Amino acid sequence: MAALLTFEQLAAIPGFRLWNPENSGNESSNSEYGRIPAKAASGPGGDRAIRGSAIAPAPALRAGSALRAPLLSLAREEGIFSVTLDSRNVEPGALFVALKGASDDGHRYVEAALRAGAGAAMVAEDRLADPALGLADIARRAGASLIVVEDTLRGLQDAAAAYLAGFPRLLKVSITGSAGKSTTKEICAAMMRAERETVCNEGNLNSETGLPLAVFGVRPRHEVCVFEMGMNRRGEIAELARVLKPHIALITNIGPAHIGMIGSIAGIVEEKKQIFSQFTGTETALIPEDEPYREELAEGVLGKVSYYGPCNLEAWGGVRDRGLAGTEITWGGKPVLFAIPGRHNVKNALAAAAIARAAGLSDEALRQGLASVRALGGRSEILRRASPGGGEMTVVRDCYNSNPAGAAEALAFCEGLDWPGRRVYVLGSMLELGAFSAEAHEKLGEALAASRAERVFFYGPETEAALGAFRRAGGGERASLAPSLEALAGALGGCLRGGDLLLLKGSRGCALERVLDLLPAPAREAGERRP
């Protein structure tokens, strides 16, 4: 099994210095690493899983306990076979990257990672010099190498970029935007898989650390990678673009998501368009044809700029709404059922189709992708559950995240359904809106006051503004604010009955999906099923 990166390859990355135990504690420069055996020159590959999550503590070592298993000496000579940020997820031959967080420091867990089998640890220069940590002694006793960098986050990203550079024939696709990134990625990947070996970042591995970890999942058999890029601070998209260097890059939309961290819509435009920042002239930028900021996004882009949407995709033949079952989309003259409901998800399908066309996929591949893809957990999921009041209710579980545009889309979807029963809406806080939070929640409250909901439940301190606006707009006493998830579940338990449509929409921090498990019986006993 080949290493993902050999130590020789790691040593060649600018800014990387290697310390190895054979140097008796002396830090080795790149040129001093010539002692690595010739077999270390093998290229990227292997099939080890990538494990990554938040830094977490591990049990303290007993004095004098063995740190390494004998089989790891081979890993030390060859290179790294997986990458992790969590000492609890270490596998033999792994690279443990010690990140410095706001509340904890991964350098505290280097010893635990080496004991668990890591072949090397990436550490920061200033931490290596800290005698209280004793990292050189720990590595010497373990017989392990240390990769020394100025900043371990940048080091992780640089290592991922170096690894990806070993796949020159790989078509690299990236997706960002204020909403719809993950769903568009899944649709696009489903289309690509119909004709090509494809890999994409799983779940929400789209951040400054998540995307680099996902990159190490690329293998020689892959022809296409589809990676989404998230953002919650300035400069993050530019960093991720530097790692990926995409050939095709798409922006789904521009909205106020994370505006509290960026400060303005204009700032969000500038940050999102950094997905094109590594273009050299041959790449393709895809921008929605109806995006109000389309000109600003296209300005200064090196390469081809294409606008996508119904007017610019010649094979598009229109849609037929099938309600909770999804949407019937006609593509290339043939209809296909796209099972993720809502007009906003049709936009995501159009975005994925634009990428597929730019990549040269056939109409049949697009239709196969549309037919096979399913909603991700917490994103436009449709569930059937027994209600606390008896009978079966329908749940629209769309609570993975929320922002003003996403909340409006979820509300519009539920309002547009031909629903014979009652509508019950649960809206959680929309987070990371900063100074715009009160105004955004007030607009949400006004929209809900005009809705057809029988009952509205708010959850989270930010939604106090929504409740006030709801009542001022004439919504009456149909709405209430729950102080806790338990209180929310109790209130819903006394309200819900068979035939109801229940909407759950809120930001990730609200964890509204937990409400379903907190509902009183019989809902909890009856379980759930998808239509």
Coordinates of C-alpha atoms in Angstrom, one line a residue:
M1 CA 0.0 0.0 0.0
A2 CA 1.5 3.3 -1.1
A3 CA 1.8 6.3 1.2
L4 CA -0.4 9.3 0.6
L5 CA 2.8 11.5 0.8
T6 CA 6.3 10.3 1.4
F7 CA 8.5 12.1 3.8
E8 CA 10.6 13.2 0.9
Q9 CA 7.6 14.8 -0.7
L10 CA 6.7 16.5 2.5
A11 CA 10.2 17.8 2.9
A12 CA 9.9 19.4 -0.5
I13 CA 6.9 21.6 0.4
P14 CA 8.0 25.2 1.0
G15 CA 7.9 26.1 4.7
F16 CA 8.2 22.5 5.9
R17 CA 11.1 21.3 8.0
L18 CA 11.5 17.8 9.2
W19 CA 12.8 16.6 12.5
N20 CA 13.5 12.9 12.8
P21 CA 14.8 10.9 15.7
E22 CA 18.0 9.7 13.9
N23 CA 19.2 13.3 14.2
S24 CA 19.3 13.1 18.0
G25 CA 16.9 15.9 18.4
N26 CA 18.4 18.3 15.9
E27 CA 15.9 19.7 13.5
S28 CA 16.7 18.8 9.9
S29 CA 16.3 21.1 6.9
N30 CA 14.8 19.9 3.7
S31 CA 18.2 19.1 2.2
E32 CA 19.3 17.0 5.2
Y33 CA 16.5 14.6 4.6
G34 CA 18.4 12.8 1.9
R35 CA 18.7 9.8 4.2
I36 CA 15.2 8.7 3.4
P37 CA 15.3 5.4 1.4
A38 CA 14.7 5.5 -2.3
K39 CA 11.5 3.7 -1.9
A40 CA 10.1 6.8 -0.3
A41 CA 9.8 8.4 -3.7
S42 CA 6.6 6.6 -4.5
G43 CA 3.7 8.8 -5.5
P44 CA 0.3 9.5 -3.8
G45 CA -2.2 6.7 -3.4
G46 CA -3.4 4.1 -0.9
D47 CA -6.8 3.4 0.4
R48 CA -6.7 4.5 4.1
A49 CA -9.7 6.4 5.4
I50 CA -9.4 10.0 6.3
R51 CA -10.4 10.8 9.8
G52 CA -10.9 14.3 11.0
S53 CA -12.9 16.2 13.6
A54 CA -12.4 18.6 16.5
I55 CA -9.3 18.2 18.7
A56 CA -10.1 16.0 21.6
P57 CA -8.2 14.8 24.7
A58 CA -6.9 11.3 25.1
P59 CA -6.0 9.4 28.3
A60 CA -2.6 10.3 29.8
L61 CA 0.2 7.9 29.2
R62 CA 1.7 5.8 32.0
A63 CA 5.3 6.6 32.8
G64 CA 7.6 4.3 30.8
S65 CA 4.8 2.9 28.6
A66 CA 5.6 2.0 25.0
L67 CA 4.6 4.6 22.5
R68 CA 4.9 2.8 19.2
A69 CA 4.1 -0.6 17.7
P70 CA 7.0 -2.3 15.8
L71 CA 5.0 -2.2 12.5
L72 CA 5.2 1.6 12.5
S73 CA 8.9 1.8 11.7
L74 CA 8.0 1.0 8.1
A75 CA 5.5 3.9 8.1
R76 CA 8.2 6.2 9.4
E77 CA 10.5 5.3 6.6
E78 CA 7.8 5.6 3.8
G79 CA 5.5 8.4 4.7
I80 CA 2.0 9.1 5.9
F81 CA -1.0 6.8 5.2
S82 CA -3.9 8.9 6.6
V83 CA -4.4 12.4 8.1
T84 CA -6.3 13.3 11.3
L85 CA -6.8 16.2 13.7
D86 CA -8.1 14.0 16.5
S87 CA -5.9 11.9 18.6
R88 CA -8.7 9.5 19.1
N89 CA -9.0 8.8 15.4
V90 CA -5.3 7.9 14.8
E91 CA -4.6 4.9 12.7
P92 CA -1.1 3.2 12.1
G93 CA 1.0 5.5 9.9
A94 CA -1.3 8.5 10.3
L95 CA -0.2 12.1 10.2
F96 CA -1.5 13.9 13.3
V97 CA -1.9 17.6 12.7
A98 CA -1.7 19.6 16.0
L99 CA -4.0 22.6 15.5
K100 CA -4.1 25.5 17.9
G101 CA -7.7 26.2 18.7
A102 CA -9.5 29.0 20.6
S103 CA -10.0 26.8 23.7
D104 CA -7.5 23.9 23.3
D105 CA -4.2 23.1 21.7
G106 CA -3.6 19.9 19.7
H107 CA 0.0 20.0 20.7
R108 CA -1.1 18.7 24.1
Y109 CA -2.1 15.5 22.4
V110 CA 0.9 14.7 20.2
E111 CA 2.1 12.1 22.7
A112 CA -1.3 10.4 22.7
A113 CA -1.4 10.4 18.9
L114 CA 2.0 8.8 18.6
R115 CA 1.1 6.2 21.2
A116 CA -2.0 5.4 19.2
G117 CA 0.2 4.8 16.1
A118 CA 0.7 8.0 14.3
G119 CA 3.8 7.9 12.1
A120 CA 4.4 11.6 12.3
A121 CA 3.0 14.8 13.8
M122 CA 2.8 18.2 12.3
V123 CA 3.7 20.8 14.9
A124 CA 4.2 24.6 15.0
E125 CA 7.6 26.1 15.3
D126 CA 6.9 27.9 18.5
R127 CA 5.4 24.8 20.1
L128 CA 8.4 22.7 19.3
A129 CA 10.5 25.3 21.2
D130 CA 8.3 25.2 24.3
P131 CA 10.1 23.1 26.9
A132 CA 6.9 22.5 28.8
L133 CA 5.5 20.5 25.9
G134 CA 8.7 18.5 25.3
L135 CA 7.7 17.6 21.8
A136 CA 11.2 16.7 20.7
D137 CA 11.7 14.2 23.6
I138 CA 8.2 12.7 22.9
A139 CA 9.0 12.2 19.2
R140 CA 12.5 10.8 20.0
R141 CA 11.1 8.2 22.5
A142 CA 8.5 7.3 19.9
G143 CA 10.9 7.0 17.0
A144 CA 8.6 9.4 15.1
S145 CA 9.2 12.3 12.8
L146 CA 7.9 15.8 13.3
I147 CA 6.9 18.1 10.5
V148 CA 7.7 21.6 11.7
V149 CA 5.8 24.5 10.2
E150 CA 5.1 28.1 11.2
D151 CA 1.3 27.5 11.3
T152 CA -0.2 24.1 11.4
L153 CA -3.5 25.1 9.7
R154 CA -1.5 26.5 6.7
G155 CA 0.6 23.4 6.9
L156 CA -2.4 21.1 6.6
Q157 CA -3.6 23.1 3.6
D158 CA -0.2 23.1 2.0
A159 CA 0.1 19.3 2.4
A160 CA -3.3 18.8 0.9
A161 CA -2.4 21.0 -2.1
A162 CA 0.8 19.0 -2.6
Y163 CA -1.1 15.7 -2.4
L164 CA -3.7 16.9 -5.0
A165 CA -0.9 18.1 -7.3
G166 CA 0.0 14.4 -7.7
F167 CA -3.2 13.9 -9.8
P168 CA -2.7 16.1 -12.9
R169 CA -5.5 14.4 -14.9
L170 CA -8.1 14.9 -12.1
L171 CA -11.0 17.3 -13.1
K172 CA -11.5 19.5 -10.1
V173 CA -14.9 21.1 -9.5
S174 CA -15.7 23.5 -6.6
I175 CA -19.0 25.0 -5.4
T176 CA -19.7 27.9 -3.1
G177 CA -22.5 30.3 -2.3
S178 CA -24.7 31.5 0.5
A179 CA -27.2 28.6 0.2
G180 CA -27.5 25.4 -1.7
K181 CA -23.8 24.4 -1.7
S182 CA -24.2 20.9 -0.2
T183 CA -27.3 19.9 -2.2
T184 CA -25.8 21.2 -5.5
K185 CA -22.6 19.2 -4.7
E186 CA -24.6 16.0 -4.1
I187 CA -26.6 16.4 -7.3
C188 CA -23.5 17.2 -9.3
A189 CA -21.6 14.2 -7.9
A190 CA -24.6 12.0 -8.8
M191 CA -24.5 13.2 -12.4
M192 CA -20.7 12.7 -12.6
R193 CA -20.9 9.2 -11.2
A194 CA -23.1 8.1 -14.0
E195 CA -20.1 8.3 -16.3
R196 CA -16.9 8.9 -14.3
E197 CA -15.2 7.8 -11.1
T198 CA -16.1 10.6 -8.7
V199 CA -15.2 11.7 -5.2
C200 CA -16.7 14.5 -3.2
N201 CA -16.3 15.9 0.3
E202 CA -18.7 14.1 2.7
G203 CA -21.1 15.9 4.9
N204 CA -19.9 19.4 5.9
L205 CA -16.1 18.8 5.2
N206 CA -16.1 22.2 3.5
S207 CA -14.1 24.4 5.9
E208 CA -10.5 25.5 6.3
T209 CA -9.8 22.1 7.9
G210 CA -12.6 20.0 6.4
L211 CA -11.8 20.5 2.7
P212 CA -8.0 19.7 3.1
L213 CA -9.0 16.5 5.0
A214 CA -11.4 15.6 2.2
V215 CA -8.7 16.1 -0.4
F216 CA -6.8 13.2 1.1
G217 CA -9.7 11.0 0.0
V218 CA -8.8 11.4 -3.7
R219 CA -7.3 8.2 -5.2
P220 CA -5.7 7.3 -8.5
R221 CA -8.9 5.7 -9.8
H222 CA -10.8 9.0 -9.5
E223 CA -11.5 11.1 -12.6
V224 CA -13.4 13.9 -11.0
C225 CA -13.6 15.5 -7.6
V226 CA -16.5 17.8 -6.5
F227 CA -15.8 19.8 -3.4
E228 CA -17.9 22.5 -1.8
M229 CA -16.3 25.4 -0.1
G230 CA -17.8 27.0 3.0
M231 CA -17.0 30.3 4.6
N232 CA -17.3 31.9 8.0
R233 CA -14.4 34.4 8.0
R234 CA -12.6 36.6 5.5
G235 CA -9.9 34.8 3.5
E236 CA -11.3 31.3 3.9
I237 CA -12.5 30.8 0.3
A238 CA -9.2 32.1 -1.0
E239 CA -7.3 29.6 1.1
L240 CA -9.5 26.7 -0.1
A241 CA -9.1 27.7 -3.7
R242 CA -5.4 27.7 -3.2
V243 CA -5.7 24.1 -2.0
L244 CA -8.0 22.9 -4.8
K245 CA -7.1 25.1 -7.8
P246 CA -10.5 24.2 -9.5
H247 CA -11.0 23.8 -13.2
I248 CA -14.7 24.5 -12.9
A249 CA -16.0 26.7 -10.1
L250 CA -19.6 27.6 -9.5
I251 CA -21.4 30.1 -7.2
T252 CA -25.0 29.2 -6.3
N253 CA -26.1 32.6 -5.1
I254 CA -25.2 35.6 -2.9
G255 CA -27.1 36.2 0.3
P256 CA -26.7 37.5 3.9
A257 CA -25.5 34.1 5.3
H258 CA -22.5 34.9 7.7
I259 CA -23.0 38.6 7.1
G260 CA -22.3 39.1 10.8
M261 CA -18.8 37.9 10.3
I262 CA -18.1 39.6 6.9
G263 CA -20.0 42.9 7.5
S264 CA -21.8 43.6 4.2
I265 CA -23.2 42.0 1.1
A266 CA -20.4 43.6 -0.9
G267 CA -17.9 41.9 1.3
I268 CA -19.6 38.6 0.8
V269 CA -19.4 39.1 -3.0
E270 CA -15.7 39.7 -2.8
E271 CA -15.1 36.7 -0.5
K272 CA -17.2 34.3 -2.6
K273 CA -15.6 35.3 -5.9
Q274 CA -12.3 34.2 -4.5
I275 CA -13.3 30.7 -5.6
F276 CA -12.0 32.0 -9.0
S277 CA -8.8 33.4 -7.6
Q278 CA -6.6 30.5 -8.8
F279 CA -7.7 30.7 -12.4
T280 CA -5.0 31.1 -15.0
G281 CA -7.1 31.6 -18.1
T282 CA -8.3 28.1 -19.1
E283 CA -10.8 27.5 -16.3
T284 CA -14.6 28.0 -16.3
A285 CA -16.6 30.2 -13.9
L286 CA -20.3 29.5 -13.5
I287 CA -22.6 32.3 -12.2
P288 CA -26.4 32.3 -12.0
E289 CA -28.0 34.2 -14.8
D290 CA -30.5 35.9 -12.4
E291 CA -27.9 36.8 -9.7
P292 CA -28.2 40.5 -8.9
Y293 CA -24.4 40.6 -8.3
R294 CA -23.5 38.7 -11.5
E295 CA -21.4 41.5 -12.9
E296 CA -19.4 42.0 -9.8
L297 CA -18.8 38.3 -9.5
A298 CA -17.6 38.1 -13.1
E299 CA -15.3 41.2 -13.0
G300 CA -11.7 40.4 -13.3
V301 CA -12.1 36.6 -13.6
L302 CA -9.3 35.0 -15.7
G303 CA -10.9 32.3 -17.9
K304 CA -14.3 31.6 -19.3
V305 CA -17.3 33.1 -17.5
S306 CA -20.7 31.5 -18.2
Y307 CA -24.1 32.4 -16.8
Y308 CA -26.4 29.4 -16.1
G309 CA -30.1 29.0 -15.7
P310 CA -33.2 28.0 -17.7
C311 CA -32.3 30.6 -20.4
N312 CA -28.8 29.3 -20.9
L313 CA -29.2 25.6 -20.7
E314 CA -30.6 24.5 -24.1
A315 CA -31.6 21.0 -22.9
W316 CA -33.8 22.4 -20.2
G317 CA -37.4 21.6 -20.9
G318 CA -39.2 22.9 -17.8
V319 CA -40.6 21.5 -14.6
R320 CA -43.8 20.1 -13.2
D321 CA -44.3 20.4 -9.4
R322 CA -45.0 17.1 -7.7
G323 CA -45.3 18.5 -4.2
L324 CA -43.6 16.5 -1.5
A325 CA -42.6 13.8 -4.0
G326 CA -40.3 16.4 -5.7
T327 CA -40.3 17.8 -9.2
E328 CA -40.6 16.3 -12.6
I329 CA -37.8 17.9 -14.7
T330 CA -37.6 17.6 -18.5
W331 CA -34.1 17.4 -19.7
G332 CA -33.1 16.7 -23.3
G333 CA -36.8 16.0 -24.2
K334 CA -37.2 13.3 -21.5
P335 CA -38.9 13.7 -18.1
V336 CA -37.2 12.5 -14.9
L337 CA -38.4 12.7 -11.3
F338 CA -36.1 14.7 -9.1
A339 CA -37.0 13.6 -5.6
I340 CA -35.7 16.6 -3.6
P341 CA -38.7 18.9 -3.3
G342 CA -38.9 22.7 -3.6
R343 CA -38.3 25.3 -6.3
H344 CA -35.0 26.3 -4.6
N345 CA -33.8 22.8 -5.1
V346 CA -34.7 23.0 -8.8
K347 CA -32.2 25.9 -8.8
N348 CA -29.6 23.7 -7.3
A349 CA -30.3 21.1 -10.0
L350 CA -29.8 23.7 -12.6
A351 CA -26.5 24.6 -11.1
A352 CA -25.4 21.0 -11.0
A353 CA -26.5 20.6 -14.6
A354 CA -24.4 23.6 -15.6
I355 CA -21.3 22.0 -14.1
A356 CA -22.1 18.7 -15.8
R357 CA -22.5 20.3 -19.2
A358 CA -19.2 22.2 -18.7
A359 CA -17.6 18.9 -17.9
G360 CA -18.9 17.3 -21.1
L361 CA -21.4 14.8 -19.6
S362 CA -24.2 13.4 -21.7
D363 CA -27.9 14.2 -21.2
E364 CA -28.5 10.6 -20.0
A365 CA -25.9 11.1 -17.3
L366 CA -27.7 14.2 -16.1
R367 CA -31.0 12.4 -16.0
Q368 CA -29.5 9.5 -14.1
G369 CA -28.1 11.8 -11.6
L370 CA -31.3 13.7 -11.1
A371 CA -33.2 10.4 -10.7
S372 CA -30.8 8.9 -8.2
V373 CA -30.0 11.8 -5.8
R374 CA -31.7 12.1 -2.4
A375 CA -31.9 14.8 0.2
L376 CA -29.1 15.1 2.7
G377 CA -29.8 14.7 6.3
G378 CA -31.6 17.8 7.6
R379 CA -31.9 19.4 4.2
S380 CA -35.4 19.3 2.6
E381 CA -36.0 15.9 4.1
I382 CA -39.6 14.6 4.1
L383 CA -40.5 12.2 6.9
R384 CA -43.7 10.5 8.0
R385 CA -44.2 10.1 11.7
A386 CA -46.9 9.2 14.1
S387 CA -48.1 12.4 15.8
P388 CA -48.5 12.8 19.6
G389 CA -52.2 13.3 19.1
G390 CA -52.6 10.1 17.0
G391 CA -52.5 9.5 13.3
E392 CA -49.6 10.2 11.0
M393 CA -48.1 13.7 10.4
T394 CA -45.6 14.8 7.7
V395 CA -42.4 16.5 8.7
V396 CA -40.3 18.8 6.5
R397 CA -36.9 18.5 8.3
D398 CA -34.9 21.4 6.9
C399 CA -32.9 22.3 10.0
Y400 CA -29.3 21.7 9.0
N401 CA -28.9 25.4 8.7
S402 CA -30.9 28.6 8.1
N403 CA -30.5 32.2 6.9
P404 CA -33.0 34.7 5.6
A405 CA -33.1 33.4 2.1
G406 CA -33.2 29.7 3.2
A407 CA -36.0 30.4 5.7
A408 CA -38.0 32.2 3.1
E409 CA -37.6 29.3 0.6
A410 CA -38.7 26.8 3.2
L411 CA -41.7 28.8 4.1
A412 CA -42.6 29.4 0.4
F413 CA -42.4 25.6 -0.2
C414 CA -44.7 24.7 2.6
E415 CA -47.1 27.5 1.7
G416 CA -47.2 26.4 -1.9
L417 CA -48.2 22.8 -1.1
D418 CA -51.8 21.7 -1.8
W419 CA -52.1 20.5 1.8
P420 CA -55.5 19.4 3.2
G421 CA -54.5 19.5 6.9
R422 CA -53.0 22.0 9.3
R423 CA -49.6 23.6 9.0
V424 CA -47.4 23.9 12.0
Y425 CA -44.2 25.8 11.6
V426 CA -41.2 25.8 14.0
L427 CA -38.6 28.4 13.3
G428 CA -35.3 28.5 15.1
S429 CA -32.8 31.4 15.2
M430 CA -30.9 32.4 12.1
L431 CA -27.3 32.8 13.5
E432 CA -24.2 34.7 12.4
L433 CA -26.2 37.7 11.1
G434 CA -24.6 40.2 13.5
A435 CA -26.1 43.7 13.3
F436 CA -28.5 42.5 10.7
S437 CA -30.1 39.9 13.0
A438 CA -33.0 41.9 14.4
E439 CA -34.1 43.2 11.0
A440 CA -33.9 39.7 9.4
H441 CA -35.9 38.1 12.2
E442 CA -38.5 40.8 12.1
K443 CA -39.0 40.2 8.4
L444 CA -39.3 36.5 9.1
G445 CA -42.0 37.2 11.7
E446 CA -43.9 39.4 9.3
A447 CA -43.9 36.7 6.6
L448 CA -45.1 34.1 9.1
A449 CA -48.0 36.4 10.2
A450 CA -49.2 36.3 6.6
S451 CA -48.8 32.5 6.3
R452 CA -51.4 29.8 6.5
A453 CA -49.9 28.3 9.6
E454 CA -52.3 27.1 12.3
R455 CA -49.5 27.4 14.9
V456 CA -46.0 29.0 14.8
F457 CA -43.3 28.1 17.4
F458 CA -40.1 30.1 17.7
Y459 CA -37.0 28.9 19.4
G460 CA -33.8 30.7 20.2
P461 CA -33.2 34.2 21.7
E462 CA -32.8 35.8 18.3
T463 CA -36.4 34.9 17.4
E464 CA -37.9 37.2 20.1
A465 CA -37.7 39.9 17.4
A466 CA -39.6 37.6 15.0
L467 CA -42.3 37.0 17.6
G468 CA -42.7 40.7 18.2
A469 CA -43.0 41.4 14.5
F470 CA -45.4 38.5 14.1
R471 CA -47.8 40.0 16.6
R472 CA -47.4 43.6 15.3
A473 CA -48.3 42.3 11.8
G474 CA -51.6 40.9 13.0
G475 CA -50.5 37.3 13.5
G476 CA -52.5 37.2 16.8
E477 CA -51.8 34.5 19.4
R478 CA -50.9 31.7 17.0
A479 CA -47.2 32.1 17.8
S480 CA -45.2 31.4 21.0
L481 CA -41.5 31.4 22.0
A482 CA -40.1 28.3 23.6
P483 CA -37.3 28.7 26.2
S484 CA -35.7 25.3 25.6
L485 CA -35.9 22.3 23.3
E486 CA -37.7 20.4 26.0
A487 CA -40.3 23.1 26.4
L488 CA -40.7 23.2 22.6
A489 CA -41.2 19.5 22.4
G490 CA -43.8 19.7 25.2
A491 CA -45.7 22.5 23.4
L492 CA -45.6 20.6 20.1
G493 CA -46.8 17.5 21.9
G494 CA -50.0 19.2 23.0
C495 CA -50.6 20.6 19.5
L496 CA -49.7 18.1 16.8
R497 CA -52.1 15.6 15.4
G498 CA -52.6 13.3 12.4
G499 CA -52.7 15.0 9.1
D500 CA -50.5 17.9 10.2
L501 CA -47.6 19.3 8.2
L502 CA -44.7 20.2 10.5
L503 CA -41.8 22.4 9.3
L504 CA -38.5 22.4 11.2
K505 CA -36.2 25.2 10.1
G506 CA -33.3 26.8 12.0
S507 CA -29.6 27.2 12.2
R508 CA -27.3 24.4 13.1
G509 CA -26.7 25.8 16.5
C510 CA -30.4 25.3 17.3
A511 CA -30.3 21.5 16.8
L512 CA -34.0 21.4 16.0
E513 CA -33.7 17.9 14.7
R514 CA -33.6 16.8 18.4
V515 CA -37.2 17.9 18.9
L516 CA -38.5 14.8 17.1
D517 CA -36.8 12.6 19.6
L518 CA -38.2 14.6 22.5
L519 CA -41.8 14.5 21.4
P520 CA -44.1 12.6 23.7
A521 CA -45.4 9.1 22.7
P522 CA -46.7 7.8 20.4
A523 CA -44.4 9.7 18.0
R524 CA -41.2 8.5 19.7
E525 CA -42.5 4.9 19.8
A526 CA -43.7 4.8 16.2
G527 CA -40.4 5.9 14.7
E528 CA -40.1 7.5 11.3
R529 CA -40.1 6.6 7.7
R530 CA -39.5 8.4 4.4
P531 CA -42.1 8.6 1.8

